[in-house]
Amino acid sequence: MMIRTKLKLLAASGLTAMLVACLTSWWGYQILQTEKQRNREIRALQADTVNLHIITLDLLHETHARLQPSQWQIIYENLGRKIAGLQYADQLTYPFLQDEHTKIGHQFNTFLQAHKACPKDFASQGRSGSCHTLLNRLRTQVRLALQDLLVAPTRLKRE
């Protein structure tokens, strides 16, 4: 009788240990999948940020004649939706990304308004005077906001 009881206890403890091992491995697998998804989202966010950076610089320096601010707006809004939807297993939102995104939008819209306000005849003469100074300062502000936005996904990787 004693041996039978010991065997039953041994079998029950073996099944319990097996169940704990399976649950632990499943939990580890879920954590791994969450981290993989997080890294994929961060890489996609970095790619979209770089894309926004490139098109913004093209528009700032007027290096691409066919680019329109409406194209920039589409890319900017898509990036905003990705940032707003960015949540991981910890269910945190990332307000610093949203702040950087909002800042770049505000700075770029200010630049566009100033660009429209500058007389058209300055474009052929290379824009001199206060208009030239204003546009250069606004370009610098937009570039600084872009750099902050480019650094933000790297900051996500470390968190």
mmCIF file of C-alpha atoms in Angstrom:
data_model
loop_
_atom_site.group_PDB
_atom_site.id
_atom_site.type_symbol
_atom_site.label_atom_id
_atom_site.label_comp_id
_atom_site.label_asym_id
_atom_site.label_seq_id
_atom_site.Cartn_x
_atom_site.Cartn_y
_atom_site.Cartn_z
ATOM 1 C CA MET A 1 0.000 0.000 0.000
ATOM 2 C CA MET A 2 2.777 2.379 0.858
ATOM 3 C CA ILE A 3 4.532 1.855 -2.460
ATOM 4 C CA ARG A 4 1.320 2.461 -4.399
ATOM 5 C CA THR A 5 0.787 5.781 -2.575
ATOM 6 C CA LYS A 6 4.354 6.832 -3.243
ATOM 7 C CA LEU A 7 3.961 5.985 -6.929
ATOM 8 C CA LYS A 8 0.741 8.011 -7.131
ATOM 9 C CA LEU A 9 2.445 10.996 -5.455
ATOM 10 C CA LEU A 10 5.421 10.635 -7.762
ATOM 11 C CA ALA A 11 3.158 10.489 -10.843
ATOM 12 C CA ALA A 12 1.147 13.510 -9.674
ATOM 13 C CA SER A 13 4.287 15.524 -8.943
ATOM 14 C CA GLY A 14 5.719 14.503 -12.333
ATOM 15 C CA LEU A 15 2.562 15.654 -14.111
ATOM 16 C CA THR A 16 2.593 18.890 -12.126
ATOM 17 C CA ALA A 17 6.238 19.497 -13.013
ATOM 18 C CA MET A 18 5.460 18.757 -16.674
ATOM 19 C CA LEU A 19 2.521 21.182 -16.603
ATOM 20 C CA VAL A 20 4.664 23.910 -14.990
ATOM 21 C CA ALA A 21 7.397 23.339 -17.598
ATOM 22 C CA CYS A 22 4.883 23.568 -20.461
ATOM 23 C CA LEU A 23 3.292 26.724 -19.071
ATOM 24 C CA THR A 24 6.704 28.320 -18.519
ATOM 25 C CA SER A 25 7.825 27.534 -22.056
ATOM 26 C CA TRP A 26 4.531 28.883 -23.465
ATOM 27 C CA TRP A 27 4.957 32.066 -21.418
ATOM 28 C CA GLY A 28 8.540 32.448 -22.668
ATOM 29 C CA TYR A 29 7.383 31.922 -26.251
ATOM 30 C CA GLN A 30 4.744 34.655 -25.844
ATOM 31 C CA ILE A 31 7.349 37.064 -24.485
ATOM 32 C CA LEU A 32 9.627 36.263 -27.411
ATOM 33 C CA GLN A 33 6.831 36.852 -29.924
ATOM 34 C CA THR A 34 5.944 40.159 -28.250
ATOM 35 C CA GLU A 35 9.566 41.305 -28.475
ATOM 36 C CA LYS A 36 9.775 40.257 -32.135
ATOM 37 C CA GLN A 37 6.587 42.199 -32.885
ATOM 38 C CA ARG A 38 7.935 45.194 -30.997
ATOM 39 C CA ASN A 39 11.181 45.129 -32.990
ATOM 40 C CA ARG A 40 9.264 44.839 -36.275
ATOM 41 C CA GLU A 41 7.100 47.825 -35.352
ATOM 42 C CA ILE A 42 10.125 49.869 -34.327
ATOM 43 C CA ARG A 43 11.914 49.050 -37.599
ATOM 44 C CA ALA A 44 8.797 50.024 -39.572
ATOM 45 C CA LEU A 45 8.525 53.213 -37.537
ATOM 46 C CA GLN A 46 12.177 54.003 -38.230
ATOM 47 C CA ALA A 47 11.681 53.427 -41.961
ATOM 48 C CA ASP A 48 8.624 55.694 -42.012
ATOM 49 C CA THR A 49 10.474 58.336 -40.017
ATOM 50 C CA VAL A 50 13.408 58.240 -42.437
ATOM 51 C CA ASN A 51 10.977 58.498 -45.350
ATOM 52 C CA LEU A 52 9.342 61.547 -43.764
ATOM 53 C CA HIS A 53 12.802 62.989 -43.122
ATOM 54 C CA ILE A 54 13.851 62.598 -46.762
ATOM 55 C CA ILE A 55 10.684 64.071 -48.259
ATOM 56 C CA THR A 56 10.774 66.946 -45.758
ATOM 57 C CA LEU A 57 14.354 67.826 -46.662
ATOM 58 C CA ASP A 58 13.456 67.647 -50.349
ATOM 59 C CA LEU A 59 10.595 70.066 -49.783
ATOM 60 C CA LEU A 60 12.653 72.369 -47.559
ATOM 61 C CA HIS A 61 15.422 72.739 -50.087
ATOM 62 C CA GLU A 62 13.172 72.439 -53.147
ATOM 63 C CA THR A 63 15.388 69.721 -54.636
ATOM 64 C CA HIS A 64 12.507 67.762 -56.145
ATOM 65 C CA ALA A 65 10.287 69.812 -58.442
ATOM 66 C CA ARG A 66 7.319 67.415 -58.466
ATOM 67 C CA LEU A 67 6.967 66.977 -54.708
ATOM 68 C CA GLN A 68 3.946 68.681 -53.213
ATOM 69 C CA PRO A 69 3.206 69.511 -49.574
ATOM 70 C CA SER A 70 0.087 67.332 -49.880
ATOM 71 C CA GLN A 71 2.335 64.295 -50.404
ATOM 72 C CA TRP A 72 4.240 65.243 -47.276
ATOM 73 C CA GLN A 73 0.934 65.559 -45.384
ATOM 74 C CA ILE A 74 -0.097 62.015 -46.362
ATOM 75 C CA ILE A 75 3.195 60.534 -45.133
ATOM 76 C CA TYR A 76 3.029 62.653 -41.973
ATOM 77 C CA GLU A 77 -0.527 61.494 -41.172
ATOM 78 C CA ASN A 78 0.350 57.834 -41.811
ATOM 79 C CA LEU A 79 3.258 58.130 -39.404
ATOM 80 C CA GLY A 80 0.939 59.765 -36.858
ATOM 81 C CA ARG A 81 -1.486 56.839 -37.094
ATOM 82 C CA LYS A 82 1.343 54.365 -36.577
ATOM 83 C CA ILE A 83 2.573 56.278 -33.543
ATOM 84 C CA ALA A 84 -0.944 56.456 -32.107
ATOM 85 C CA GLY A 85 -1.395 52.710 -32.599
ATOM 86 C CA LEU A 86 1.969 51.864 -31.111
ATOM 87 C CA GLN A 87 1.319 49.798 -27.991
ATOM 88 C CA TYR A 88 3.146 46.812 -26.683
ATOM 89 C CA ALA A 89 2.357 44.117 -24.168
ATOM 90 C CA ASP A 90 2.808 46.628 -21.357
ATOM 91 C CA GLN A 91 -0.059 48.663 -22.896
ATOM 92 C CA LEU A 92 1.895 51.892 -22.607
ATOM 93 C CA THR A 93 1.495 54.688 -25.059
ATOM 94 C CA TYR A 94 4.502 56.701 -26.015
ATOM 95 C CA PRO A 95 3.621 60.390 -25.624
ATOM 96 C CA PHE A 96 7.146 61.592 -26.399
ATOM 97 C CA LEU A 97 6.749 60.189 -29.929
ATOM 98 C CA GLN A 98 3.406 61.921 -30.322
ATOM 99 C CA ASP A 99 4.920 65.162 -29.037
ATOM 100 C CA GLU A 100 7.796 64.971 -31.523
ATOM 101 C CA HIS A 101 5.372 64.153 -34.321
ATOM 102 C CA THR A 102 3.148 67.110 -33.440
ATOM 103 C CA LYS A 103 6.164 69.405 -33.186
ATOM 104 C CA ILE A 104 7.408 68.505 -36.669
ATOM 105 C CA GLY A 105 3.939 69.083 -38.112
ATOM 106 C CA HIS A 106 3.670 72.484 -36.485
ATOM 107 C CA GLN A 107 7.163 73.534 -37.584
ATOM 108 C CA PHE A 108 6.641 72.371 -41.161
ATOM 109 C CA ASN A 109 3.273 74.117 -41.459
ATOM 110 C CA THR A 110 4.864 77.328 -40.166
ATOM 111 C CA PHE A 111 7.554 76.953 -42.831
ATOM 112 C CA LEU A 112 4.946 76.433 -45.571
ATOM 113 C CA GLN A 113 2.998 79.521 -44.495
ATOM 114 C CA ALA A 114 6.169 81.615 -44.516
ATOM 115 C CA HIS A 115 7.162 80.157 -47.876
ATOM 116 C CA LYS A 116 3.806 81.162 -49.367
ATOM 117 C CA ALA A 117 4.082 84.633 -47.848
ATOM 118 C CA CYS A 118 7.441 85.285 -49.494
ATOM 119 C CA PRO A 119 7.131 87.111 -52.806
ATOM 120 C CA LYS A 120 7.418 84.883 -55.858
ATOM 121 C CA ASP A 121 9.963 87.114 -57.596
ATOM 122 C CA PHE A 122 12.474 86.325 -54.844
ATOM 123 C CA ALA A 123 12.550 82.699 -56.011
ATOM 124 C CA SER A 124 14.376 83.623 -59.189
ATOM 125 C CA GLN A 125 16.724 85.987 -57.358
ATOM 126 C CA GLY A 126 17.630 83.548 -54.610
ATOM 127 C CA ARG A 127 15.469 85.162 -51.885
ATOM 128 C CA SER A 128 17.421 87.852 -50.143
ATOM 129 C CA GLY A 129 16.769 89.945 -47.090
ATOM 130 C CA SER A 130 14.440 89.166 -44.214
ATOM 131 C CA CYS A 131 12.465 86.571 -46.171
ATOM 132 C CA HIS A 132 15.644 84.568 -46.783
ATOM 133 C CA THR A 133 16.619 84.805 -43.095
ATOM 134 C CA LEU A 134 13.150 83.755 -41.940
ATOM 135 C CA LEU A 135 13.035 80.736 -44.244
ATOM 136 C CA ASN A 136 16.523 79.640 -43.166
ATOM 137 C CA ARG A 137 15.554 79.853 -39.491
ATOM 138 C CA LEU A 138 12.357 77.897 -40.121
ATOM 139 C CA ARG A 139 14.299 75.274 -42.109
ATOM 140 C CA THR A 140 16.648 74.884 -39.164
ATOM 141 C CA GLN A 141 13.740 74.461 -36.750
ATOM 142 C CA VAL A 142 12.165 71.822 -38.986
ATOM 143 C CA ARG A 143 15.491 69.968 -39.314
ATOM 144 C CA LEU A 144 15.965 69.981 -35.530
ATOM 145 C CA ALA A 145 12.455 68.624 -34.990
ATOM 146 C CA LEU A 146 13.158 65.963 -37.622
ATOM 147 C CA GLN A 147 16.338 64.926 -35.838
ATOM 148 C CA ASP A 148 14.428 64.560 -32.576
ATOM 149 C CA LEU A 149 11.855 62.403 -34.354
ATOM 150 C CA LEU A 150 14.615 60.273 -35.927
ATOM 151 C CA VAL A 151 16.163 59.602 -32.513
ATOM 152 C CA ALA A 152 12.827 58.674 -30.898
ATOM 153 C CA PRO A 153 12.554 55.084 -32.308
ATOM 154 C CA THR A 154 16.088 54.381 -31.083
ATOM 155 C CA ARG A 155 14.952 55.505 -27.657
ATOM 156 C CA LEU A 156 12.075 53.005 -27.914
ATOM 157 C CA LYS A 157 14.511 50.132 -28.458
ATOM 158 C CA ARG A 158 16.215 50.874 -25.157
ATOM 159 C CA GLU A 159 13.006 51.015 -23.108
#
